PDB file of C-alpha atoms in Angstrom:
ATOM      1  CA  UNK N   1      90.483 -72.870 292.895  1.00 43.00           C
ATOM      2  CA  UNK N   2      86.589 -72.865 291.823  1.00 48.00           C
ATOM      3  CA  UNK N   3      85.217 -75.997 292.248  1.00 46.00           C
ATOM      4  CA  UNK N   4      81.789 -74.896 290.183  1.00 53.00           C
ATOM      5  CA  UNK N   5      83.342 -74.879 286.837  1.00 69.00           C
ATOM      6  CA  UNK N   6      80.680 -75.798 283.562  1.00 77.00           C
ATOM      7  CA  UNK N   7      82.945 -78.589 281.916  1.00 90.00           C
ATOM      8  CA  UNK N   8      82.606 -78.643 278.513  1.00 95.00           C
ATOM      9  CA  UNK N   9      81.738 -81.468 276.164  1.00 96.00           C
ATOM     10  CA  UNK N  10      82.764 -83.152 272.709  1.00 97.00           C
ATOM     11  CA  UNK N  11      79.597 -84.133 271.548  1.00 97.00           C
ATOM     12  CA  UNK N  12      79.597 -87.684 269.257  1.00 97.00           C
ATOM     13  CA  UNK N  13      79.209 -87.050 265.348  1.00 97.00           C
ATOM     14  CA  UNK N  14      79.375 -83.376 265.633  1.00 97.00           C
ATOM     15  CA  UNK N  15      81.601 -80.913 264.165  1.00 98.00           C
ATOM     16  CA  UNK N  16      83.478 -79.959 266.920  1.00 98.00           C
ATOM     17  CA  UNK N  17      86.827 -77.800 265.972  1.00 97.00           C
ATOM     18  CA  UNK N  18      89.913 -76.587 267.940  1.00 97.00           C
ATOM     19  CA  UNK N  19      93.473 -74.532 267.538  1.00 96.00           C
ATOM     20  CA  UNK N  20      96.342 -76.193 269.425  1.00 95.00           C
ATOM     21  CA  UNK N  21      98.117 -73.625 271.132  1.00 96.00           C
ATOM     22  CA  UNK N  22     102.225 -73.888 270.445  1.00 95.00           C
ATOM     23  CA  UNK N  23     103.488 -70.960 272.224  1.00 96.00           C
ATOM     24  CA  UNK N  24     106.437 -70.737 273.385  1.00 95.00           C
ATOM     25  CA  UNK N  25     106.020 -67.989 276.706  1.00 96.00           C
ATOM     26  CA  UNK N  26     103.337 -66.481 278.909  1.00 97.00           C
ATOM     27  CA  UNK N  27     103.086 -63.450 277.075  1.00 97.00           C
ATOM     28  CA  UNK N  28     102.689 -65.604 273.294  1.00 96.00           C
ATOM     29  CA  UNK N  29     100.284 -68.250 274.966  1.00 97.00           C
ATOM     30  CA  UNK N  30      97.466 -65.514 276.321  1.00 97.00           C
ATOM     31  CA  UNK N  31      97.679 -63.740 273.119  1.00 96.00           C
ATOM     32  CA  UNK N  32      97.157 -66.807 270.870  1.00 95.00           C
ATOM     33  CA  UNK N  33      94.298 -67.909 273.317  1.00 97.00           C
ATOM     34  CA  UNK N  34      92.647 -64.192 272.400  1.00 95.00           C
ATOM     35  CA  UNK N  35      93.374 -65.182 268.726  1.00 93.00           C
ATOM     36  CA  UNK N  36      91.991 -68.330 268.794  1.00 93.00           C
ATOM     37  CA  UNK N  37      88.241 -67.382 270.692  1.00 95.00           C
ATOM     38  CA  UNK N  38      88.221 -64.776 268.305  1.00 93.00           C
ATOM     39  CA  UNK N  39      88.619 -66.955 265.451  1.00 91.00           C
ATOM     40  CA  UNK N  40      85.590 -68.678 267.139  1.00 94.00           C
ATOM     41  CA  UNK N  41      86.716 -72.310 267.432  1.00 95.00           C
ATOM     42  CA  UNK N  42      85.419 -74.538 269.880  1.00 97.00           C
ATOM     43  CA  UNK N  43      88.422 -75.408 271.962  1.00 98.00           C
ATOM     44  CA  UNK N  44      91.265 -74.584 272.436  1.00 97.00           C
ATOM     45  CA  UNK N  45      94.262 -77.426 272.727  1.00 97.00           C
ATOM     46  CA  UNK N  46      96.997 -76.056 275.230  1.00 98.00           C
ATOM     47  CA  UNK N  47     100.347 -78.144 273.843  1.00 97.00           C
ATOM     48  CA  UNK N  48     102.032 -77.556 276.708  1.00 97.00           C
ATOM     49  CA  UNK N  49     105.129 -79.785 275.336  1.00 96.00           C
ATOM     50  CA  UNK N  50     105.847 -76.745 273.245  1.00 96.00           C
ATOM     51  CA  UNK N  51     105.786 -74.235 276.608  1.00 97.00           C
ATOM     52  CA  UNK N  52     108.914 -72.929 277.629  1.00 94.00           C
ATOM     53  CA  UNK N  53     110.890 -76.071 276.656  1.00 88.00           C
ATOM     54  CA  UNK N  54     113.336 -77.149 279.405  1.00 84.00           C
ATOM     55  CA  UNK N  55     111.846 -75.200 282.289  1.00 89.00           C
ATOM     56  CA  UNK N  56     109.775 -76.999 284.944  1.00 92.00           C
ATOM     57  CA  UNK N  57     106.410 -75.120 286.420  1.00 94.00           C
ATOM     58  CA  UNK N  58     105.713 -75.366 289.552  1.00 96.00           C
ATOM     59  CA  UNK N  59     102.031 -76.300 289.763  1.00 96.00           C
ATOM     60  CA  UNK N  60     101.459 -73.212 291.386  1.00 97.00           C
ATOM     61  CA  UNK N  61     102.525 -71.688 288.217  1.00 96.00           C
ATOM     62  CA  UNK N  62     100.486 -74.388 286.019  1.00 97.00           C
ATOM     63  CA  UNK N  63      97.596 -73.927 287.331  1.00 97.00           C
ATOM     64  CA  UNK N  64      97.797 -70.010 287.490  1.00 97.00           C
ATOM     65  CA  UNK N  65      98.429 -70.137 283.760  1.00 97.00           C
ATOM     66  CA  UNK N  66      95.298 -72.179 283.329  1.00 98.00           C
ATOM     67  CA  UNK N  67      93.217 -69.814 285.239  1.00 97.00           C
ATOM     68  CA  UNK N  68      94.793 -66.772 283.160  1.00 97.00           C
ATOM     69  CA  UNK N  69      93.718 -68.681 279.902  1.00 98.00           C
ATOM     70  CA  UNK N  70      89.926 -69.425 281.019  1.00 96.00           C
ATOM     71  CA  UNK N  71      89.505 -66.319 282.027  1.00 96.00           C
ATOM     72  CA  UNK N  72      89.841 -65.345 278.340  1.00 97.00           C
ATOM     73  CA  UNK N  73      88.011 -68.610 277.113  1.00 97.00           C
ATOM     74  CA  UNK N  74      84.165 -67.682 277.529  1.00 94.00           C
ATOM     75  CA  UNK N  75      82.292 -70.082 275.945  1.00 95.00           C
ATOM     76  CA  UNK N  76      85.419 -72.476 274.711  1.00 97.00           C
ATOM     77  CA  UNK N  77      86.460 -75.686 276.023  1.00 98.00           C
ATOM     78  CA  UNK N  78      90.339 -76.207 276.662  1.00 98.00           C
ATOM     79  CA  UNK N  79      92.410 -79.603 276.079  1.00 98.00           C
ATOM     80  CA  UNK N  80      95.661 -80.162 278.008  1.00 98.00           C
ATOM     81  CA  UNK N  81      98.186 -81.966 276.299  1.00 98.00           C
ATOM     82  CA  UNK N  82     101.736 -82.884 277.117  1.00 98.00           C
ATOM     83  CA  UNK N  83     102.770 -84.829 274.184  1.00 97.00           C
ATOM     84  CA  UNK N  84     105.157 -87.501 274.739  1.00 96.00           C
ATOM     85  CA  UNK N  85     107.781 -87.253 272.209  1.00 94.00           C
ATOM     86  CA  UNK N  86     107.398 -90.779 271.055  1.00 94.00           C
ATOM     87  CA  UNK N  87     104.513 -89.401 269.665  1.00 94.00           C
ATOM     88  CA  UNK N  88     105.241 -85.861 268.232  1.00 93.00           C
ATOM     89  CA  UNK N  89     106.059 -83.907 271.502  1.00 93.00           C
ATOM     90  CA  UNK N  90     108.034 -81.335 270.582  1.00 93.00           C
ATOM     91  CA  UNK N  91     110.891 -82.155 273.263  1.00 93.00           C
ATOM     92  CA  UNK N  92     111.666 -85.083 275.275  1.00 94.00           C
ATOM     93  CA  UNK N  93     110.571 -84.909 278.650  1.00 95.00           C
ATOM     94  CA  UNK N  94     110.231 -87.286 281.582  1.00 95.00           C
ATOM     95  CA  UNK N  95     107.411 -89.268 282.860  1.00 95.00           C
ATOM     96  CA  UNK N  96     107.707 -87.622 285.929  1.00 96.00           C
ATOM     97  CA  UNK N  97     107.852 -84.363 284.692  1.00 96.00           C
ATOM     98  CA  UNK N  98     104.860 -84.895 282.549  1.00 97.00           C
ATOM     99  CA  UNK N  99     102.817 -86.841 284.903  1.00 97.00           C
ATOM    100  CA  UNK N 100     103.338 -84.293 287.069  1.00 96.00           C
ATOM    101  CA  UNK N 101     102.299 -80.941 285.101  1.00 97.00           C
ATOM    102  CA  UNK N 102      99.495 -83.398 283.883  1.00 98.00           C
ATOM    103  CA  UNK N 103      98.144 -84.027 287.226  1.00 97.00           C
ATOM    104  CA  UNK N 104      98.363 -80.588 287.965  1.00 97.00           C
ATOM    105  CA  UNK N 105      95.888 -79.469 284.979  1.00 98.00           C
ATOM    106  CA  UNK N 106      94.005 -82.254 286.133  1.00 98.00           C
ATOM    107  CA  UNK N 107      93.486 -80.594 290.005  1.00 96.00           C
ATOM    108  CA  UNK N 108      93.277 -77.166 288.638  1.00 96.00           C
ATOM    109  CA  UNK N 109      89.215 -77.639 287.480  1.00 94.00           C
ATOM    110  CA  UNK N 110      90.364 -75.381 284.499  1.00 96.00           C
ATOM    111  CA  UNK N 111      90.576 -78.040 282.148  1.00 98.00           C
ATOM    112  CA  UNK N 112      87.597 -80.024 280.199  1.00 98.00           C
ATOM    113  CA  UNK N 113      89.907 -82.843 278.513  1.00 98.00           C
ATOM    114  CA  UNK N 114      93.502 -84.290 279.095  1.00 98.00           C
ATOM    115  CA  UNK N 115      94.807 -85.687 276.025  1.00 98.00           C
ATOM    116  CA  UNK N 116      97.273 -88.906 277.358  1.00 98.00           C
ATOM    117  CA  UNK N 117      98.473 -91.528 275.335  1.00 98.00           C
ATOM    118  CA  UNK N 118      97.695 -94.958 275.433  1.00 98.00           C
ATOM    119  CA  UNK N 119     100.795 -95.912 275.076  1.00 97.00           C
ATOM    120  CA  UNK N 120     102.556 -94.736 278.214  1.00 97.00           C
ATOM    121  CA  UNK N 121     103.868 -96.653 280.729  1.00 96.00           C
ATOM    122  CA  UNK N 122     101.290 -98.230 282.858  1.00 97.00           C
ATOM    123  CA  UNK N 123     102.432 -96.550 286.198  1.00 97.00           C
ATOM    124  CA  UNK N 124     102.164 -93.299 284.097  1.00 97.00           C
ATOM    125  CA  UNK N 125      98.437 -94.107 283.289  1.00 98.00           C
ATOM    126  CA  UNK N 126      97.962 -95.142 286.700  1.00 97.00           C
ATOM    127  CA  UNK N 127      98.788 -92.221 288.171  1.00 97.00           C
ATOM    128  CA  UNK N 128      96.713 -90.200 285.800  1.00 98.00           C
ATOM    129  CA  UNK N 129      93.700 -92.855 286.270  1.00 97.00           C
ATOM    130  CA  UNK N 130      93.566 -92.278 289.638  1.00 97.00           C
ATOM    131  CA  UNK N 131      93.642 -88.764 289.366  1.00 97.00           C
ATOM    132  CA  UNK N 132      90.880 -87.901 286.797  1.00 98.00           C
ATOM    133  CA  UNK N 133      88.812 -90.349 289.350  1.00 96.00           C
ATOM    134  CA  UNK N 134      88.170 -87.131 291.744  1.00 95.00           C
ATOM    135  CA  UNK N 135      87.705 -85.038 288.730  1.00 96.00           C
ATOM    136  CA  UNK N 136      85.060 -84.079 285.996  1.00 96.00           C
ATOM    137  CA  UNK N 137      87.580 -83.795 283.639  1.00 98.00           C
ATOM    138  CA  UNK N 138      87.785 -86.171 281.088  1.00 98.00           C
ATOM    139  CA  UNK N 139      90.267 -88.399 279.189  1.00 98.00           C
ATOM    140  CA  UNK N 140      91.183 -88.442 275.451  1.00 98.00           C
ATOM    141  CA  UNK N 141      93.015 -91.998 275.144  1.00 98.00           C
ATOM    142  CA  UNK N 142      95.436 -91.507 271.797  1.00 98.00           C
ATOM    143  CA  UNK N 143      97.252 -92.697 269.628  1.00 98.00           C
ATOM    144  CA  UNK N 144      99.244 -91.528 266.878  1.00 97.00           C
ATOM    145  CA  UNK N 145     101.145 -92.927 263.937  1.00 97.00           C
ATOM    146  CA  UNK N 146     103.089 -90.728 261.625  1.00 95.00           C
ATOM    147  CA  UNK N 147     104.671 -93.160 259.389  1.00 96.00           C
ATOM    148  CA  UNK N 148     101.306 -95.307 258.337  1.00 98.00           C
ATOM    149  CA  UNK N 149      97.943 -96.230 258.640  1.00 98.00           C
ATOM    150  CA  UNK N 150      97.378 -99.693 260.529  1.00 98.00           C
ATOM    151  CA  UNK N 151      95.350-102.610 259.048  1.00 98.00           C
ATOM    152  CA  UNK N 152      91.341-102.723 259.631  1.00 98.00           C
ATOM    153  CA  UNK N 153      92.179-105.675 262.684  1.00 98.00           C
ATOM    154  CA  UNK N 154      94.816-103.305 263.937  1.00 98.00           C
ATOM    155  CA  UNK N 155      92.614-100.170 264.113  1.00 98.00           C
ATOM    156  CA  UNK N 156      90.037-101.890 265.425  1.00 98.00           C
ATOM    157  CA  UNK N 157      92.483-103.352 268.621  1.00 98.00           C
ATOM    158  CA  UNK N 158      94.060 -99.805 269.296  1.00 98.00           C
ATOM    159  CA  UNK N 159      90.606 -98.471 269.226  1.00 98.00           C
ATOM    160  CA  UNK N 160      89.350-101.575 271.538  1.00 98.00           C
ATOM    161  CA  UNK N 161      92.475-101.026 273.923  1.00 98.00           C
ATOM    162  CA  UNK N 162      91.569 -97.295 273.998  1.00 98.00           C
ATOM    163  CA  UNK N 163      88.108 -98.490 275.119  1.00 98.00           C
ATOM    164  CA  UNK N 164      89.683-100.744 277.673  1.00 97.00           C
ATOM    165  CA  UNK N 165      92.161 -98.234 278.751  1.00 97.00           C
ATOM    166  CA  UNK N 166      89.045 -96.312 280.425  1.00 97.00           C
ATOM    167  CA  UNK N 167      89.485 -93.439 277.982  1.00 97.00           C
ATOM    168  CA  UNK N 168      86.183 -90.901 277.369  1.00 97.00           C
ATOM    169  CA  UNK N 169      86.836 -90.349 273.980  1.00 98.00           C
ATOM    170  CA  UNK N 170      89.095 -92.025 271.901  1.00 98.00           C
ATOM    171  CA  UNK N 171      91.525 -90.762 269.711  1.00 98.00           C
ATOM    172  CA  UNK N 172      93.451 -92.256 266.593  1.00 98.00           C
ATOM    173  CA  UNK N 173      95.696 -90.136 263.893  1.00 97.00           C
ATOM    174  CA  UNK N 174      97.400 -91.885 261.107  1.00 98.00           C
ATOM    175  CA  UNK N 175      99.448 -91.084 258.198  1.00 97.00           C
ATOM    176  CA  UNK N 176      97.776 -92.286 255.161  1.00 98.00           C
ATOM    177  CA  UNK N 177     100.107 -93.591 251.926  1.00 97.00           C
ATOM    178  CA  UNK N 178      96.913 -94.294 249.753  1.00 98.00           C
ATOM    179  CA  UNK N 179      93.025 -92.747 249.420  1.00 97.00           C
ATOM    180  CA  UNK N 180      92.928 -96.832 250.319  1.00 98.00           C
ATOM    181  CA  UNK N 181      94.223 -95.861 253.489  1.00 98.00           C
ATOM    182  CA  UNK N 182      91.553 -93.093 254.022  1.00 98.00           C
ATOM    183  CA  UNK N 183      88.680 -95.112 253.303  1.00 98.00           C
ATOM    184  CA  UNK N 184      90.081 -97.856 255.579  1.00 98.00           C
ATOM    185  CA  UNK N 185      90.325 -95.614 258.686  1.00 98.00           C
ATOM    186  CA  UNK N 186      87.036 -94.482 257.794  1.00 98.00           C
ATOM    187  CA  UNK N 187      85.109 -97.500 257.333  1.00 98.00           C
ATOM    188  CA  UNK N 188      86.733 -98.624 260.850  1.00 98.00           C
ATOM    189  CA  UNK N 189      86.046 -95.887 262.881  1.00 98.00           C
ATOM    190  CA  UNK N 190      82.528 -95.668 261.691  1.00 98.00           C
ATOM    191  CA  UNK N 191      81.795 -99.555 262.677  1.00 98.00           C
ATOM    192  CA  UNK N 192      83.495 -99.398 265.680  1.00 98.00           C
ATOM    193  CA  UNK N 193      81.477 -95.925 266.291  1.00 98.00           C
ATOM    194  CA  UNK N 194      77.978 -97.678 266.428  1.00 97.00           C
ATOM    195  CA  UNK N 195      79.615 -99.681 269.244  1.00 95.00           C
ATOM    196  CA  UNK N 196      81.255 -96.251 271.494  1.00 96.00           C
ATOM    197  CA  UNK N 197      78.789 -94.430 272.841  1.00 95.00           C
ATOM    198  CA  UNK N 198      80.838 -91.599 273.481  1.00 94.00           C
ATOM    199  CA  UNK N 199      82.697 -89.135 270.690  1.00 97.00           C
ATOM    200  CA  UNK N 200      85.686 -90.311 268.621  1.00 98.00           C
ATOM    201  CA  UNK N 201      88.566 -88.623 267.020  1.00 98.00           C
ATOM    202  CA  UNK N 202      89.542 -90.080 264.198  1.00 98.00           C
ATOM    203  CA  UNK N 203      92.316 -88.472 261.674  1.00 97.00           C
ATOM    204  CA  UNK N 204      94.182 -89.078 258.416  1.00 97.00           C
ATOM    205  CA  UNK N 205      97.008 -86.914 258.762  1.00 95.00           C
ATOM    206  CA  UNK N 206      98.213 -84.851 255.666  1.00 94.00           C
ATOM    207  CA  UNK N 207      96.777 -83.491 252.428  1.00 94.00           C
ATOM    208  CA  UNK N 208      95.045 -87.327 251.007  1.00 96.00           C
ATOM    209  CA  UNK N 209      93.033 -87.326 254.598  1.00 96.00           C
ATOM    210  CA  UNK N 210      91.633 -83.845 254.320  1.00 96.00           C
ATOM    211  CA  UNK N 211      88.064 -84.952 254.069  1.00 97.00           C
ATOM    212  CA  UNK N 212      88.654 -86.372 257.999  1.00 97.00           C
ATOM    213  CA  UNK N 213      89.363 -82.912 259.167  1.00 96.00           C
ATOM    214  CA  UNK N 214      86.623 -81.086 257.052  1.00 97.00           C
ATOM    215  CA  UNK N 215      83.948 -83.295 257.637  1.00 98.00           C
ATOM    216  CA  UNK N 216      84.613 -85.431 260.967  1.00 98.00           C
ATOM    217  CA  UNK N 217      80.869 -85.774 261.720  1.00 98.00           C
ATOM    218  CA  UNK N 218      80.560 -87.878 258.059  1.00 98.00           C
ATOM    219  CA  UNK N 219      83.872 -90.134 259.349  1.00 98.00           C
ATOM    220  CA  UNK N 220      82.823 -91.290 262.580  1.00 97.00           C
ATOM    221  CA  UNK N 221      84.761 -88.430 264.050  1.00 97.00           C
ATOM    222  CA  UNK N 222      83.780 -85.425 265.913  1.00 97.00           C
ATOM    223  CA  UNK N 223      86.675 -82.623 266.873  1.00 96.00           C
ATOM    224  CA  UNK N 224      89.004 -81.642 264.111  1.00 96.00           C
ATOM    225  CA  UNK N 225      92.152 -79.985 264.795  1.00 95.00           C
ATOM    226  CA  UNK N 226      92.511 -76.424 262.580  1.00 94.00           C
ATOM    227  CA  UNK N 227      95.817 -74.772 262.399  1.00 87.00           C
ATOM    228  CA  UNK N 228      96.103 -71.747 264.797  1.00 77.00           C
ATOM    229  CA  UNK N 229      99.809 -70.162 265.270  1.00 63.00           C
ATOM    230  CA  UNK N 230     101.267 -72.715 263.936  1.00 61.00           C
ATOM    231  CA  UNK N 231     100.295 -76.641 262.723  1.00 59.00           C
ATOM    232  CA  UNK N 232     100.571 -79.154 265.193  1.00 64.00           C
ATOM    233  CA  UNK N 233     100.074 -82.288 262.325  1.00 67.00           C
ATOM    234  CA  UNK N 234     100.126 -82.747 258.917  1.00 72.00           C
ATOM    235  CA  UNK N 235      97.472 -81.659 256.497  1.00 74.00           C
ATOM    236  CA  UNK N 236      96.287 -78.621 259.211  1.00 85.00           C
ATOM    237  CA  UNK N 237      93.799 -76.260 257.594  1.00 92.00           C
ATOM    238  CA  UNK N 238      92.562 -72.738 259.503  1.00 92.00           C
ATOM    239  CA  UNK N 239      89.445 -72.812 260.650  1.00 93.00           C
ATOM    240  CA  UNK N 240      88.503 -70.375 257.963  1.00 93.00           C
ATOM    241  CA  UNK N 241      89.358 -72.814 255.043  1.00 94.00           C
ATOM    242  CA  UNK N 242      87.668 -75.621 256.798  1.00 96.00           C
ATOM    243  CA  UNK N 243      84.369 -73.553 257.475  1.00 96.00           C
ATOM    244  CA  UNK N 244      84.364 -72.496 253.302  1.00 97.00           C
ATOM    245  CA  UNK N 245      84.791 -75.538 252.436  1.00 97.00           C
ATOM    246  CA  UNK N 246      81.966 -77.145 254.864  1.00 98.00           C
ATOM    247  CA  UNK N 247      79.804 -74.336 252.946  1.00 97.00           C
ATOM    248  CA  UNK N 248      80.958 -75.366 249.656  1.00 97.00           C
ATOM    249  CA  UNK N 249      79.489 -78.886 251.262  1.00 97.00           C
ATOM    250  CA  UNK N 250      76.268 -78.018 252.328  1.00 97.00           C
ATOM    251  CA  UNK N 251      77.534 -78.890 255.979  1.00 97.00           C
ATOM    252  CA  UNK N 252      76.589 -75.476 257.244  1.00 90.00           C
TER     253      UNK N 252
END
């Protein structure tokens, strides 16, 4: 493998977007990567949880998959994620099995970001600790909550833990009942945000936290997450509908 990659950065408070990548095969995963630097996105999320479902990769085969995809990926940044399904992965799989593929992407110098939860098992972080030590590639700490949006003390501990954790950018997604919820995950990220010197990720999921994924830079965020193939959350927009609106903002 090339050891001289460029790694690619999220920067803080800038509009950063991506397209998750859900494919299911080889052949539907390189074509969606062509789709998705033609869309002109930033990154490019590989959600390898959705890959061939079932079917272990050797890491032969992992990392020759990676290499296929950045040789297609000029100028974009790629984001490996093996989503526990605890958290949204789209099957279960074991800690093995994801640590693993993982640590594979990880040795492969194909990939700018890992996206690994913070709460896995601790000799699951370990393990992935360890390896991003001999590595430029850096780790998005997440966590994710589908069913609601935690208190202002309790976004401010995940996002503290995160910290903690090691992680290089830290990433929180919650499912917001109220525009009270919105404004609550707003006004925490942003004070916690003067603190971080690195980027944050910080999203209301569905339609009420739209203004998180339009305008991340004004949230204390920075990458937004813009539906490619498929959605990979709730409240997804394209890329297109997020750069109109951004116009209709005076953002661009």
């Amino acid at each position: 493998m090339d050891t001289k990659k460029t790694y690619k950065l999220i920067e803080k408070n800038t509009f950063t977007s991506c397209v998750p990548l859900i494919s299911a095969n080889r052949n539907e995963l390189l074509a969606d990567v062509e789709v998705g630097v033609a869309n002109g996105c930033d990154f490019l999320e590989w959600r390898r949880d959705h890959f061939m479902p079932g079917e272990i990769l050797t890491v032969a085969d992992e990392q020759e998959l990676l290499s296929e995809m950045k040789i297609r990926m000029p100028d974009q940044g790629l984001v490996y994620t093996f989503r526990s399904h605890c958290e949204g992965g789209a099957v279960e799989t074991s800690d093995e099995i994801r640590a693993a593929a993982v640590m594979a992407a990880i040795k492969s110098n194909r990939v700018d970001y890992v996206d690994v939860e913070l709460n896995n098992a601790a000799p699951f972080l370990t393990r992935i600790k360890e390896a991003l030590k001999t590595s430029e590639t850096q780790w998005i700490v997440s966590y994710h909550d589908f069913a609601k949006t935690p208190t202002t003390a309790e976004i401010w501990d995940i996002f503290t833990a995160m910290e903690e954790a090691g992680g290089d950018l830290l990433k929180l997604a919650v499912m917001p009942q109220s525009t009270d919820d919105v404004r609550r995950l707003m006004q925490a990220t942003l004070t916690y945000n003067e603190k971080f010197s690195k980027a944050m990720i910080a999203i209301a999921m569905g339609a009420k936290g739209s203004i998180t994924r339009i305008a991340p830079e004004l949230c204390g965020g920075s990458l937004t997450f813009v539906a490619g193939a498929g959605k990979t959350a709730p409240g997804q927009l394209s890329l297109e509908e997020v750069v109109d609106l951004r116009k209709r903002m005076a953002l661009i």
